[in-house]
Short mmCIF file of C-alpha atoms in Angstrom, two decimals:
data_model
loop_
_atom_site.label_atom_id
_atom_site.label_comp_id
_atom_site.label_asym_id
_atom_site.label_seq_id
_atom_site.Cartn_x
_atom_site.Cartn_y
_atom_site.Cartn_z
CA MET A 1 -42.37 150.74 71.91
CA ALA A 2 -43.81 152.06 75.05
CA PRO A 3 -41.44 153.30 77.58
CA LEU A 4 -40.93 150.70 80.87
CA SER A 5 -42.80 153.14 83.09
CA SER A 6 -45.81 153.25 80.62
CA LEU A 7 -45.98 149.47 81.14
CA ILE A 8 -45.87 149.12 84.68
CA ASN A 9 -48.25 151.78 85.42
CA LEU A 10 -51.04 150.01 83.62
CA PRO A 11 -54.06 149.17 85.26
CA PRO A 12 -53.92 145.92 87.78
CA GLU A 13 -56.71 144.60 85.73
CA ILE A 14 -54.18 144.25 82.57
CA PHE A 15 -51.79 142.54 84.63
CA TYR A 16 -53.94 139.72 85.81
CA LEU A 17 -54.81 139.28 82.19
CA ILE A 18 -51.11 138.57 81.63
CA PHE A 19 -50.53 136.66 84.73
CA GLN A 20 -53.05 134.01 83.68
CA TYR A 21 -50.53 132.92 80.93
CA LEU A 22 -47.42 132.41 83.36
CA ASN A 23 -46.61 130.26 86.58
CA LYS A 24 -46.65 132.19 89.66
CA GLU A 25 -42.79 131.63 90.45
CA HIS A 26 -42.16 133.63 87.21
CA ILE A 27 -44.96 136.24 87.90
CA GLY A 28 -42.84 137.02 91.08
CA TYR A 29 -39.54 137.34 89.39
CA ALA A 30 -40.49 139.24 86.52
CA PHE A 31 -43.05 141.84 88.34
CA PHE A 32 -42.82 141.59 92.03
CA GLY A 33 -40.80 144.68 93.53
CA LEU A 34 -40.79 146.74 90.28
CA ASN A 35 -43.20 149.18 91.83
CA ASP A 36 -45.57 149.40 95.09
CA ASN A 37 -48.56 148.72 92.30
CA LEU A 38 -47.03 145.76 90.81
CA THR A 39 -46.26 144.20 94.16
CA SER A 40 -49.61 144.54 95.21
CA ALA A 41 -51.09 143.01 92.30
CA VAL A 42 -48.61 140.01 92.49
CA LYS A 43 -49.72 139.61 96.34
CA TYR A 44 -53.44 139.78 95.48
CA TYR A 45 -52.91 137.48 92.76
CA ILE A 46 -50.93 134.90 94.42
CA LYS A 47 -53.56 134.51 96.94
CA GLN A 48 -53.06 131.60 99.09
CA GLU A 49 -51.35 129.08 97.09
CA LEU A 50 -48.02 128.40 95.69
CA ASN A 51 -46.27 125.79 93.73
CA LEU A 52 -42.46 125.91 93.43
CA THR A 53 -41.92 122.42 92.21
CA ASN A 54 -39.84 121.66 89.05
CA ILE A 55 -38.10 125.14 89.01
CA ASN A 56 -35.04 124.19 87.02
CA ASN A 57 -33.63 127.84 87.03
CA GLU A 58 -31.45 128.33 90.26
CA ASN A 59 -31.94 132.02 90.48
CA ILE A 60 -35.67 132.02 90.35
CA PHE A 61 -35.86 129.29 93.23
CA GLN A 62 -33.36 131.26 95.08
CA PHE A 63 -35.14 134.75 94.56
CA CYS A 64 -38.48 132.73 95.63
CA LEU A 65 -36.71 131.33 98.94
CA THR A 66 -34.88 134.94 99.96
CA THR A 67 -37.63 137.73 98.51
CA PHE A 68 -40.91 136.44 97.39
CA LEU A 69 -41.18 134.05 100.48
CA PRO A 70 -40.57 136.59 103.19
CA SER A 71 -43.21 138.86 101.55
CA ILE A 72 -46.00 136.66 100.93
CA GLY A 73 -45.41 133.41 103.06
CA TYR A 74 -47.66 134.53 106.00
CA LYS A 75 -50.45 134.51 103.53
CA LEU A 76 -50.13 131.03 102.14
CA ARG A 77 -52.20 128.03 103.23
CA TYR A 78 -51.00 125.67 100.77
CA LEU A 79 -47.18 125.37 99.78
CA SER A 80 -45.90 122.68 96.97
CA ILE A 81 -41.98 122.66 96.94
CA GLY A 82 -39.44 120.09 96.51
CA TYR A 83 -38.12 118.27 93.23
CA PRO A 84 -35.33 119.09 91.69
CA TYR A 85 -34.42 120.37 95.19
CA CYS A 86 -33.17 118.89 98.73
CA LEU A 87 -34.89 119.27 101.84
CA SER A 88 -31.79 121.32 103.49
CA THR A 89 -32.04 123.77 100.86
CA TYR A 90 -35.71 125.18 101.85
CA LEU A 91 -36.51 123.60 105.12
CA LYS A 92 -35.19 127.03 106.77
CA SER A 93 -37.34 129.46 104.63
CA ILE A 94 -40.66 127.65 105.25
CA GLN A 95 -40.03 127.56 108.89
CA ASN A 96 -39.18 131.22 108.98
CA TYR A 97 -41.82 132.55 106.51
CA CYS A 98 -44.75 130.20 105.92
CA PRO A 99 -46.26 130.16 109.69
CA ASN A 100 -49.83 129.67 108.88
CA LEU A 101 -49.54 126.94 106.13
CA GLN A 102 -52.27 124.13 106.36
CA ILE A 103 -51.29 121.91 103.18
CA LEU A 104 -47.38 121.37 102.46
CA ASN A 105 -46.97 119.12 99.89
CA ILE A 106 -43.09 117.94 99.54
CA TYR A 107 -41.70 116.19 96.43
CA CYS A 108 -38.67 114.32 97.97
CA GLN A 109 -35.30 114.55 96.32
CA THR A 110 -34.42 111.24 97.50
CA HIS A 111 -31.66 110.22 94.95
CA LEU A 112 -29.67 112.66 97.07
CA GLU A 113 -31.23 112.76 100.51
CA ASP A 114 -32.62 109.85 102.78
CA ILE A 115 -36.39 109.82 102.88
CA ARG A 116 -36.18 109.58 106.53
CA HIS A 117 -34.18 112.96 107.02
CA TYR A 118 -37.91 114.22 105.55
CA ALA A 119 -39.51 111.97 108.28
CA THR A 120 -37.18 113.33 110.87
CA TYR A 121 -37.87 117.27 110.14
CA LEU A 122 -41.05 117.20 108.87
CA ILE A 123 -43.37 114.76 110.94
CA HIS A 124 -44.69 115.93 114.10
CA HIS A 125 -47.41 114.73 116.63
CA GLN A 126 -49.63 117.75 115.95
CA LEU A 127 -50.18 116.33 112.04
CA ILE A 128 -54.05 116.12 111.39
CA SER A 129 -52.90 114.20 107.97
CA LEU A 130 -49.64 112.28 106.51
CA ILE A 131 -50.25 110.94 103.03
CA LEU A 132 -47.62 109.04 101.33
CA MET A 133 -47.85 109.36 97.35
CA TYR A 134 -46.37 107.51 94.77
CA ASN A 135 -46.93 107.86 91.03
CA ASN A 136 -49.64 110.13 92.01
CA GLN A 137 -51.50 107.43 94.10
CA ILE A 138 -51.96 107.34 97.87
CA ILE A 139 -49.90 104.28 99.57
CA ASP A 140 -49.51 102.25 102.56
CA GLU A 141 -51.86 104.41 105.09
CA ASP A 142 -50.47 101.81 107.75
CA ILE A 143 -47.02 103.22 107.83
CA SER A 144 -48.44 106.93 107.68
CA ILE A 145 -50.30 106.33 110.99
CA ARG A 146 -47.27 104.54 112.45
CA LEU A 147 -45.03 107.55 111.60
CA VAL A 148 -47.48 110.01 112.99
CA ASN A 149 -48.38 107.97 116.26
CA ARG A 150 -44.52 107.46 116.70
CA CYS A 151 -44.23 111.15 117.36
CA ASP A 152 -46.29 110.75 120.70
CA ASN A 153 -43.52 108.64 122.55
CA GLU A 154 -40.18 109.99 120.61
CA ASN A 155 -38.21 113.18 120.59
CA TYR A 156 -38.47 114.56 117.18
CA ARG A 157 -36.79 117.54 116.48
CA THR A 158 -39.67 118.90 114.03
CA ILE A 159 -40.97 122.44 114.48
CA PRO A 160 -44.56 121.86 113.33
CA LEU A 161 -45.21 123.46 109.74
CA THR A 162 -48.25 122.38 108.78
CA SER A 163 -51.44 120.43 109.86
CA SER A 164 -51.38 118.36 106.98
CA LEU A 165 -48.46 116.89 105.27
CA ILE A 166 -48.03 115.13 101.74
CA LEU A 167 -44.56 113.57 100.71
CA ASN A 168 -44.27 112.08 97.27
CA ILE A 169 -41.70 109.44 97.44
CA THR A 170 -39.67 108.50 94.20
CA SER A 171 -39.26 104.68 94.59
CA LEU A 172 -40.69 101.96 96.74
CA ASN A 173 -37.36 101.59 98.33
CA ASP A 174 -38.36 105.03 99.90
CA LEU A 175 -41.53 103.20 101.23
CA ILE A 176 -39.11 99.94 102.68
CA LEU A 177 -36.97 102.77 104.54
CA LEU A 178 -40.09 104.38 106.10
CA LYS A 179 -41.48 101.41 107.34
CA ARG A 180 -38.17 100.51 108.81
CA PHE A 181 -38.02 103.74 110.34
CA SER A 182 -41.79 103.70 111.90
CA GLU A 183 -40.97 100.63 113.58
CA SER A 184 -37.60 101.99 115.13
CA SER A 185 -36.71 103.70 118.21
CA TYR A 186 -34.27 106.56 119.14
CA LEU A 187 -31.31 105.01 121.11
CA SER A 188 -28.77 107.59 122.04
CA ASN A 189 -24.87 106.53 121.48
CA GLY A 190 -23.41 104.93 124.32
CA LEU A 191 -22.48 101.82 126.31
CA TYR A 192 -25.10 99.14 126.56
CA MET A 193 -25.16 95.41 127.34
CA ILE A 194 -27.48 93.13 125.27
CA GLU A 195 -29.54 90.70 127.54
CA CYS A 196 -31.79 87.60 126.48
CA VAL A 197 -35.25 88.04 128.74
CA SER A 198 -35.91 84.48 128.85
CA THR A 199 -32.35 83.45 130.27
CA GLY A 200 -30.88 86.28 132.01
CA ARG A 201 -27.97 85.51 129.75
CA TRP A 202 -25.79 88.44 128.16
CA LEU A 203 -24.31 88.78 124.86
CA THR A 204 -20.31 88.28 125.31
CA ASP A 205 -17.85 88.61 122.56
CA SER A 206 -15.41 85.58 122.87
CA LYS A 207 -12.31 84.34 121.36
CA ASP A 208 -13.71 82.07 119.24
CA ASP A 209 -15.32 83.17 115.74
CA LEU A 210 -18.79 83.72 117.22
CA CYS A 211 -20.16 85.41 120.13
CA ILE A 212 -21.93 83.23 123.23
CA MET A 213 -24.55 84.00 125.99
CA SER A 214 -22.97 84.41 129.01
CA GLU A 215 -24.35 84.11 132.63
CA LYS A 216 -21.52 86.10 134.04
CA LEU A 217 -20.95 90.08 133.02
CA HIS A 218 -17.52 91.17 132.21
CA ARG A 219 -15.69 93.50 129.76
CA ASP A 220 -16.52 91.47 126.61
CA SER A 221 -20.27 91.83 127.07
CA ILE A 222 -20.15 95.73 126.96
CA PHE A 223 -20.95 97.00 123.71
CA SER A 224 -20.79 100.55 122.07
CA ILE A 225 -23.70 101.78 120.28
CA LYS A 226 -23.43 104.31 117.49
CA GLN A 227 -25.62 105.85 114.98
CA ILE A 228 -24.79 105.19 111.32
CA ASP A 229 -25.87 108.65 110.14
CA MET A 230 -24.23 111.73 111.29
CA TYR A 231 -27.55 113.91 111.44
CA GLU A 232 -29.06 111.10 113.58
CA CYS A 233 -32.07 110.66 111.03
CA THR A 234 -32.17 106.80 110.04
CA ARG A 235 -31.88 105.43 113.15
CA GLU A 236 -29.82 102.63 112.09
CA TYR A 237 -26.83 101.56 114.72
CA GLU A 238 -23.47 99.90 114.59
CA LEU A 239 -22.23 97.81 117.49
CA TYR A 240 -18.76 97.51 118.49
CA ASN A 241 -16.99 95.50 121.17
CA GLU A 242 -16.01 98.24 123.78
CA GLY A 243 -12.41 96.68 124.41
CA THR A 244 -11.63 95.67 120.91
CA GLN A 245 -13.58 98.25 118.81
CA ARG A 246 -14.50 95.24 116.59
CA ARG A 247 -17.69 95.66 114.80
CA LEU A 248 -20.61 93.10 115.33
CA THR A 249 -22.14 91.64 112.14
CA VAL A 250 -24.87 89.14 111.57
CA LEU A 251 -24.94 86.40 109.13
CA ILE A 252 -27.80 87.02 106.68
CA PRO A 253 -29.59 83.85 106.60
CA TYR A 254 -31.02 82.11 103.04
CA GLU A 255 -34.64 82.75 102.40
CA ASP A 256 -35.59 79.15 103.63
CA ASN A 257 -33.71 79.23 106.72
CA GLU A 258 -35.41 80.74 110.15
CA GLU A 259 -33.29 83.45 112.19
CA HIS A 260 -32.61 82.29 115.63
CA TRP A 261 -30.08 83.68 118.04
CA ILE A 262 -28.50 80.23 119.68
CA SER A 263 -25.53 79.19 121.08
CA SER A 264 -24.05 78.58 117.79
CA SER A 265 -24.62 82.21 117.12
CA ILE A 266 -24.90 84.00 113.73
CA LEU A 267 -23.36 87.23 115.40
CA SER A 268 -19.66 87.74 115.45
CA THR A 269 -17.31 90.74 115.76
CA HIS A 270 -14.55 88.36 113.64
CA ARG A 271 -16.36 87.65 110.50
CA GLN A 272 -14.73 88.94 107.54
CA GLU A 273 -17.59 91.23 106.42
CA SER A 274 -19.30 90.55 103.00
CA SER A 275 -22.65 90.95 101.02
CA ARG A 276 -23.43 87.79 103.26
CA SER A 277 -23.34 90.06 106.35
CA CYS A 278 -24.76 93.01 107.95
CA SER A 279 -23.61 95.25 110.13
CA SER A 280 -26.40 97.75 111.12
CA PHE A 281 -29.13 97.15 113.38
CA THR A 282 -32.25 99.02 114.75
CA PHE A 283 -34.12 98.99 117.97
CA GLU A 284 -37.59 98.85 118.78
CA ARG A 285 -39.10 99.75 121.81
CA ILE A 286 -40.88 97.08 123.85
CA GLY A 287 -44.03 98.93 125.43
CA ASN A 288 -43.06 101.94 127.68
CA ASP A 289 -39.58 100.02 129.25
CA ASN A 290 -36.22 101.03 128.74
CA GLN A 291 -36.06 97.59 126.56
CA PHE A 292 -35.55 97.03 122.92
CA SER A 293 -35.75 94.44 120.36
CA ILE A 294 -32.98 94.42 117.98
CA ARG A 295 -33.64 94.09 114.34
CA PRO A 296 -30.68 93.62 111.55
CA CYS A 297 -30.96 96.33 108.50
CA TYR A 298 -31.33 93.71 105.38
CA LEU A 299 -34.46 93.42 103.69
CA HIS A 300 -37.05 91.18 105.63
CA ALA A 301 -35.02 90.54 108.25
CA LYS A 302 -36.90 89.43 111.66
CA ARG A 303 -36.06 90.54 115.04
CA LEU A 304 -33.29 88.45 116.53
CA GLN A 305 -34.36 85.54 118.52
CA VAL A 306 -33.09 83.06 121.03
CA ALA A 307 -35.26 79.99 120.85
CA GLY A 308 -38.09 81.91 119.58
CA LYS A 309 -37.60 84.32 122.54
CA ARG A 310 -36.97 88.23 121.65
CA ILE A 311 -33.73 89.41 122.83
CA ILE A 312 -33.68 92.79 124.11
CA ILE A 313 -31.38 95.40 125.13
CA SER A 314 -30.63 97.12 128.40
CA ILE A 315 -28.73 100.26 129.40
CA CYS A 316 -25.44 99.64 131.02
#
């Protein structure tokens, strides 16, 4: 058997033939750093594309993040990464070491992470292209357009990573959540009053079972609004009576019932929560005003209404 020193000093052309039978991540793990010639040969062979998906060996994946990408990331124009690892595992490595990406292809691990985390951290207003993929097919381009357009009016925390982003989702439920996210606005935690524009009345917690619409403002008209997600990625909120800290819930109607917010309100802070009630809401900005429509977070929910008019929220 030839000594190791003889093998690693073979001409690069021999290694290029060997590399053809190996995945690029295995090439890097096996040969990168053995000597200067091999390191140069690996960099040359990798060129501008790298696929780091479906790496089931934790050691190899961590090597790619901590050793391989810091050395070759600046050359990459295409990177595919994701499953079976979460976004939080590799996001900083991409941000730090891959400044020249043109296409970032993410296989989302939404069994462990909410798809809206991916939208929050990856979608930015400089994106030229956003593609949603499901079962290797492009789906719902309208949602993609809304997600990118939303960045023009919202304060995303995204550091632009690429001009083209591909998100491969794992279920149609991910698409439902992205649609909700694309229609929702960010609202900072704080104290608010909820007003019906058409009547000028205020949603008020009452001593009875259900909330009422009152012409006068008092303490029970003030609600504390808090984001459910500690990372503030989902844009779903809970509303509490500021004084009692009882949570506001909405009754989920049967399919054949229309949703209207009337004096016999479906909203309550006294209701015992069950599968028929919903305690999370999203807010949808109306134009450029500091006013928002309210929508409960259950499937096919409509905006809450009073006699066909939208309920809006105004800052307290």
